XYZ file of C-alpha atoms in Angstrom:
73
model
C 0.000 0.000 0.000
C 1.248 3.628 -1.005
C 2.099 5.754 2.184
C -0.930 8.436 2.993
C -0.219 11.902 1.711
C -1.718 14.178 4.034
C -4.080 16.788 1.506
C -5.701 20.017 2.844
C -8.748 19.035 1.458
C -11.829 22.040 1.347
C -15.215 20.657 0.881
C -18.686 22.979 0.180
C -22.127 22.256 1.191
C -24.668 21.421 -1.673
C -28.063 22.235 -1.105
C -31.372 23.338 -3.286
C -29.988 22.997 -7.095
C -30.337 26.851 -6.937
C -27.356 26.496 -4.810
C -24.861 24.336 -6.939
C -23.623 27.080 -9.160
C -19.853 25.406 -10.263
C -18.831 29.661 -10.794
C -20.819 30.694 -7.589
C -18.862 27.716 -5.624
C -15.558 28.865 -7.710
C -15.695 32.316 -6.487
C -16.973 31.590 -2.831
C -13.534 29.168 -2.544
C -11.418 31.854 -3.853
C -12.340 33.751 -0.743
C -11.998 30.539 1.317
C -16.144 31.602 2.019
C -18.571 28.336 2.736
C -16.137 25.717 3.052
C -15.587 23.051 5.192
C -12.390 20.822 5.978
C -12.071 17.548 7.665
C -12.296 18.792 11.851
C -15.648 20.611 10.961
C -16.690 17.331 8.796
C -16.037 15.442 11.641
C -18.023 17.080 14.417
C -21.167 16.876 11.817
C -23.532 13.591 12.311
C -23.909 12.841 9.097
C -21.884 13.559 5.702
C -22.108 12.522 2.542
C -19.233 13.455 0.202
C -19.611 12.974 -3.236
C -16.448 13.223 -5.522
C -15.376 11.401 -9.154
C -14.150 7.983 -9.193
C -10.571 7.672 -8.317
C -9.887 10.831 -6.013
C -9.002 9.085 -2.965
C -12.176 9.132 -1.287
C -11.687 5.618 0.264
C -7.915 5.955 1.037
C -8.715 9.041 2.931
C -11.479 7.775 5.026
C -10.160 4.543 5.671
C -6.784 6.827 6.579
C -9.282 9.354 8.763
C -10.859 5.989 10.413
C -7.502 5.077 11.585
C -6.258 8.387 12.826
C -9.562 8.162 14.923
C -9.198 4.927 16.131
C -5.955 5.971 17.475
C -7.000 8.930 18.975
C -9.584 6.862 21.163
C -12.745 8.098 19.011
């Protein structure tokens, strides 16, 4: 297995289709506005992240699961 590459990932809320505007999410990022990262992701009871097919999802939340089970959570 590859070693874990620790990524600053930024994720956005999706709501109403009204709010999924690719340029309105573009331009809220570029501000660092409405984003989320793993520590606020993790306090939330329920996420559901959605990304393309090979992007690491599952590497990164088996990795996450691990750094948890560490930790004692």
């Amino acid at each position: 297995m590859l070693p874990h590459v620790e990524l600053n990932r930024t994720f956005w809320p999706l709501g109403d289709s009204h709010e999924y505007d690719p340029d309105r999410l573009r331009a809220t990022s570029a501000f660092g506005l409405n984003q989320f990262h793993w520590p606020e992701l993790l306090e939330m009871s329920r996420v559901v992240i959605l990304a393309e097919a090979g992007t690491g999802k599952t590497h990164e939340l088996r990795q996450i699961a691990r750094r948890l089970r560490t930790e004692g959570n």
